[in-house]
Amino acid sequence: MSPRVALLAGGVGGAKLAHGLRAALPAGDLSIIANPGDDFELHGLTICPDHDTLLYTLADLGDRERGWGLAGETWNALEQFGKIGAPDWFRLGDRDLALHIHRTAGLRAGGRLTEVNREIQRKLGLSEAPILMATDDPLRTRLRTPDGWMEFQPWFVGAQAKPEVLEVAFDGAEAARPTAETLDALATAERIVIAPSNPLISISPILAIPGIREAIASARARGAKVVGVSPIVGGKALKGPADRMLAAAGLDVSPAGVAKHLTGLMDALLVETSDLTPALAAALAPHVRKSVAAPIVMTDDAARLAVARAVLAVS
Ligand code: FO1
């Protein structure tokens, strides 16, 4: 019997592991709790980049090269946005735009974000609608740079994540409530998985919602295991700015820096085989009960499945 699994995930790295776990588990045994901190409004539309990256990846509709957006996308609306003086720094494709318009209409009609998004998941072929929002309340990541505070997407996409990050804040987190679906997924999970996503800006926003850490602690108290996968391999982030951000936060650019940031949360952390030296094992020991060596770079579907199986096999 395979365990029921809840995966805490950001965008691209989280989506690859979600894809592998979905292939490894019986239908309905996987719930994915998406990072809400990257969500924002543009053109009057509500955009949920991490939810949508998970959605397109699981539905096998995503562009594998970019990691986000749809495969075979066209960009006519984007070109027109530019011509008429509308923001075109955030690249919304023509077909992707339909999703944002439809989601925003659903929210304006009084729908709840989780329900609106899950209905779109069903329409795109994910019958069990496995992607849950950590919260339906607004929670927005902001970053303090030498030039002042920036919202997440203007920093990440607009400024290509170049400005140094001096501080990270999750606006709205204190007032946010976890969704009933997320609490239920954590309450019934036998395994809670922390995706190889940026710990500072993809996992921490989820953990900042009051009640989520407590729900994970309750799950562990009844015997569920929390297993993470390192987003750092060979001293570099697999994708994105996690390496620079760990360094700026005074943390090791290694799985140990990740474990220290998430100290006490995980029973086990999977690290790339060649990274697990005796020195790294010693640095990990204060923060995570067990470190496990495995190939964790997910270059293709077979690798996604292999990493998922390694996560499920940790005893
Ligand atoms: N990432 C980019 O680097 N540039 C973009 O123009 C961009 C557009 C975009 C549109 C829809 C969507 O769902 C995601 C998009 N992303 C883009 C990815 C996204 O902003 C980031 O990958 C995540 O927020 C970080 O996890």
XYZ file of C-alpha atoms and ligand atoms in Angstrom:
341
model
C 0.000 0.000 0.000
C 1.359 3.398 -0.914
C 0.877 6.267 1.521
C -1.425 9.265 1.087
C 0.868 12.161 0.256
C 0.665 15.943 0.659
C 3.286 17.910 -1.281
C 4.217 21.505 -0.408
C 5.335 23.041 -3.687
C 6.408 26.166 -5.512
C 6.499 26.409 -9.306
C 8.922 24.647 -11.629
C 10.843 22.304 -9.244
C 7.679 21.540 -7.309
C 5.807 20.729 -10.497
C 8.421 18.204 -11.648
C 8.199 16.298 -8.363
C 4.393 16.579 -8.386
C 4.405 15.027 -11.869
C 6.580 12.130 -10.658
C 4.508 11.574 -7.508
C 1.258 11.591 -9.480
C 2.700 8.870 -11.728
C 3.939 6.850 -8.740
C 0.741 6.957 -6.661
C -2.785 5.609 -7.155
C -5.246 8.256 -8.380
C -6.465 10.446 -5.554
C -3.593 9.712 -3.160
C -1.714 12.955 -3.898
C -2.625 16.477 -2.776
C -0.438 19.403 -3.753
C -0.416 22.529 -1.614
C 0.591 25.414 -3.878
C 2.590 28.463 -2.815
C 0.280 31.494 -2.935
C 3.049 34.079 -2.387
C 3.812 34.599 -6.109
C 0.166 35.403 -6.931
C -0.588 38.916 -8.149
C -2.898 41.105 -10.215
C -2.072 42.315 -13.723
C -4.412 43.770 -16.373
C -7.083 43.537 -13.644
C -6.660 39.732 -13.643
C -5.766 37.372 -10.797
C -2.665 35.389 -11.751
C -1.499 32.350 -9.748
C 1.837 31.421 -11.370
C 2.774 28.510 -9.097
C -0.712 26.987 -9.230
C -0.712 27.336 -13.010
C 2.780 25.856 -13.429
C 1.631 22.844 -11.374
C -1.576 22.624 -13.420
C 0.054 22.771 -16.849
C 2.838 20.367 -15.829
C 0.477 17.757 -14.349
C -1.887 18.040 -17.318
C 1.117 17.523 -19.659
C 0.326 20.835 -21.342
C 3.340 22.805 -20.112
C 6.303 24.150 -22.031
C 9.150 21.965 -20.807
C 11.889 24.301 -21.975
C 10.637 27.376 -20.070
C 9.102 25.363 -17.199
C 6.055 27.718 -17.067
C 3.197 28.511 -19.435
C 1.702 26.351 -22.180
C 3.556 24.432 -24.881
C 2.990 25.784 -28.397
C 1.788 29.109 -27.011
C 1.304 32.205 -29.210
C 1.897 35.792 -28.062
C -0.443 38.046 -30.081
C -2.130 39.594 -27.033
C 1.269 40.291 -25.448
C 2.410 42.123 -28.581
C -0.798 44.150 -28.538
C -0.403 44.937 -24.811
C 2.952 46.466 -25.721
C 1.513 48.501 -28.601
C -1.248 50.052 -26.500
C 1.003 50.873 -23.555
C -0.176 48.066 -21.248
C 2.394 46.139 -19.172
C 4.177 43.517 -21.300
C 7.070 42.641 -18.983
C 5.148 39.607 -17.666
C 4.602 37.290 -20.610
C 1.018 36.062 -20.688
C 0.435 33.843 -23.729
C -2.807 33.962 -25.723
C -4.201 30.668 -24.418
C -2.854 31.207 -20.905
C -4.710 34.541 -20.875
C -8.014 32.656 -21.216
C -7.311 30.947 -17.882
C -6.662 34.236 -16.067
C -9.787 35.848 -17.528
C -11.925 32.845 -16.589
C -10.465 32.580 -13.069
C -10.981 36.304 -12.446
C -14.587 36.102 -13.654
C -15.174 33.159 -11.305
C -13.759 35.108 -8.359
C -15.816 38.213 -9.228
C -18.929 36.031 -9.321
C -18.197 35.126 -5.688
C -16.264 31.869 -6.190
C -13.564 30.752 -3.777
C -10.042 30.654 -5.290
C -9.527 26.968 -4.407
C -12.836 25.961 -5.999
C -12.386 28.113 -9.098
C -8.885 26.699 -9.648
C -9.956 23.097 -9.001
C -12.767 23.390 -11.544
C -10.219 24.579 -14.141
C -7.994 21.595 -13.199
C -10.913 19.218 -13.899
C -11.617 20.877 -17.243
C -7.968 20.397 -18.248
C -8.089 16.683 -17.474
C -7.034 16.417 -13.817
C -10.198 14.666 -12.673
C -9.169 14.455 -9.018
C -8.275 18.209 -8.971
C -5.204 17.598 -6.792
C -3.829 21.154 -6.563
C -4.991 22.979 -3.448
C -4.374 26.600 -2.523
C -2.641 26.918 0.867
C -4.995 29.829 1.548
C -7.818 31.605 -0.286
C -6.869 34.873 1.412
C -4.398 37.288 -0.195
C -0.812 36.483 0.764
C 1.871 38.297 -1.217
C 5.628 37.883 -1.008
C 7.614 41.128 -1.011
C 11.354 41.620 -0.958
C 13.481 44.413 0.461
C 16.295 45.339 -1.913
C 18.910 48.112 -1.678
C 16.380 50.285 -3.609
C 13.460 49.527 -1.254
C 10.606 47.028 -1.079
C 9.507 45.292 -4.302
C 6.549 43.048 -5.041
C 7.476 39.513 -6.020
C 6.847 39.351 -9.782
C 8.295 42.823 -10.541
C 11.411 41.587 -8.715
C 11.511 38.008 -10.081
C 10.445 38.598 -13.682
C 10.589 42.388 -14.135
C 14.068 42.761 -12.618
C 15.115 39.139 -13.380
C 15.684 38.505 -9.662
C 18.855 40.608 -9.888
C 18.381 43.107 -7.005
C 19.957 41.740 -3.841
C 17.418 40.546 -1.266
C 17.942 42.006 2.202
C 14.657 40.836 3.721
C 11.576 38.827 2.725
C 8.028 39.514 3.936
C 4.742 37.703 3.361
C 2.065 40.405 3.337
C -1.256 39.188 4.650
C 0.160 35.943 6.091
C -0.835 36.695 9.693
C -4.480 37.240 8.767
C -4.584 34.396 6.228
C -6.392 31.179 7.084
C -5.391 27.806 5.654
C -8.068 26.311 3.419
C -10.159 23.423 4.752
C -8.844 21.332 1.824
C -5.238 21.972 2.828
C -5.869 21.175 6.493
C -7.672 17.978 5.456
C -4.789 16.960 3.163
C -2.300 17.451 6.010
C -4.559 15.685 8.517
C -4.886 12.576 6.318
C -1.355 12.446 4.859
C 0.941 9.630 5.842
C 3.781 11.455 4.117
C 4.289 15.200 3.761
C 6.804 16.106 1.083
C 8.712 19.387 0.803
C 9.452 19.933 -2.888
C 12.861 21.041 -4.187
C 11.519 24.596 -4.380
C 13.159 27.764 -3.062
C 12.828 27.408 0.746
C 12.845 31.182 1.322
C 10.176 32.245 -1.178
C 8.256 29.105 -2.180
C 8.021 26.967 0.982
C 8.193 29.669 3.682
C 5.057 31.541 2.475
C 3.033 28.343 2.969
C 4.545 27.788 6.428
C 3.820 31.434 7.363
C 0.061 30.806 7.306
C -1.092 30.335 10.920
C -2.090 26.717 11.488
C 0.035 25.080 8.771
C 3.079 24.346 10.941
C 0.738 23.094 13.693
C -1.037 20.798 11.183
C 2.324 19.381 10.073
C 3.358 18.876 13.720
C 0.073 17.019 14.428
C 0.635 14.817 11.402
C 4.131 13.953 12.645
C 2.786 13.260 16.141
C 0.507 10.562 14.678
C 3.407 9.038 12.718
C 3.384 10.810 9.341
C 6.861 11.451 7.923
C 8.027 14.769 6.500
C 10.504 14.238 3.657
C 12.230 17.042 1.740
C 14.213 17.107 -1.497
C 17.124 19.562 -1.707
C 16.785 22.360 -4.280
C 20.574 22.826 -4.093
C 22.842 20.409 -5.974
C 26.610 20.817 -6.297
C 26.478 24.204 -4.572
C 23.987 25.665 -7.069
C 20.221 26.097 -7.254
C 18.582 23.684 -9.702
C 16.597 26.691 -10.967
C 16.119 30.304 -9.927
C 17.841 32.445 -7.316
C 17.766 30.124 -4.265
C 21.580 29.939 -4.147
C 22.086 33.716 -4.097
C 19.248 34.145 -1.623
C 20.615 31.539 0.805
C 24.014 33.273 0.703
C 22.426 36.705 1.250
C 20.523 35.300 4.247
C 23.808 34.101 5.750
C 22.990 30.435 5.128
C 25.251 27.804 3.515
C 24.610 27.391 -0.218
C 24.146 23.664 0.321
C 21.437 21.281 1.512
C 22.576 22.259 5.038
C 21.496 25.870 4.446
C 18.100 24.607 3.275
C 17.771 22.302 6.313
C 18.798 25.108 8.677
C 16.154 27.439 7.232
C 13.530 24.701 7.686
C 15.018 23.428 10.940
C 12.934 20.936 12.881
C 10.378 20.548 10.093
C 11.679 17.460 8.277
C 12.335 13.865 9.281
C 14.487 13.283 6.211
C 16.121 15.266 3.405
C 17.109 13.754 0.058
C 20.374 15.181 -1.252
C 22.249 14.468 -4.473
C 24.473 11.394 -3.997
C 27.771 13.173 -4.737
C 26.876 15.982 -2.277
C 26.442 13.743 0.765
C 29.950 13.888 2.229
C 30.557 13.159 5.927
C 30.954 16.948 6.437
C 27.530 17.647 4.908
C 25.929 14.853 6.960
C 27.367 16.481 10.101
C 26.067 19.926 9.066
C 22.601 18.496 8.372
C 22.335 16.505 11.618
C 21.165 19.357 13.923
C 18.306 20.259 11.544
C 16.938 17.026 10.062
C 16.785 13.544 11.560
C 18.075 11.688 8.535
C 19.871 12.552 5.298
C 19.428 10.253 2.308
C 21.659 10.163 -0.794
C 19.870 9.748 -4.128
C 20.005 11.099 -7.679
C 17.590 14.041 -7.375
C 18.007 16.010 -10.634
C 14.753 15.616 -12.614
C 15.839 15.919 -16.246
C 13.081 13.764 -17.786
C 9.935 11.812 -16.884
C 11.918 8.746 -15.797
C 13.966 10.891 -13.389
C 10.804 12.561 -12.013
C 9.369 9.116 -11.275
C 12.632 7.869 -9.759
C 12.866 10.851 -7.379
C 9.197 10.391 -6.431
C 9.850 6.709 -5.662
C 12.925 7.621 -3.606
C 10.807 10.093 -1.593
C 8.164 7.410 -0.987
C 10.795 4.819 -0.042
C 12.383 6.790 2.830
C 11.683 4.819 6.009
N 8.502 33.727 -15.584
C 9.395 34.511 -16.208
O 10.596 34.423 -15.920
N 8.984 35.431 -17.160
C 7.688 35.574 -17.508
O 7.369 36.419 -18.350
C 6.731 34.719 -16.870
C 5.379 34.740 -17.207
C 4.496 33.824 -16.618
C 3.161 33.796 -17.015
C 2.273 32.901 -16.424
C 2.735 32.022 -15.436
O 1.886 31.156 -14.858
C 4.061 32.038 -15.042
C 4.959 32.935 -15.631
N 6.310 32.973 -15.273
C 7.197 33.796 -15.894
C 6.808 32.099 -14.235
C 6.617 32.638 -12.840
O 6.494 33.986 -12.704
C 7.729 32.159 -11.912
O 8.287 30.982 -12.347
C 7.226 31.824 -10.563
O 6.397 32.769 -10.009
C 8.396 31.488 -9.624
O 8.055 30.316 -8.962
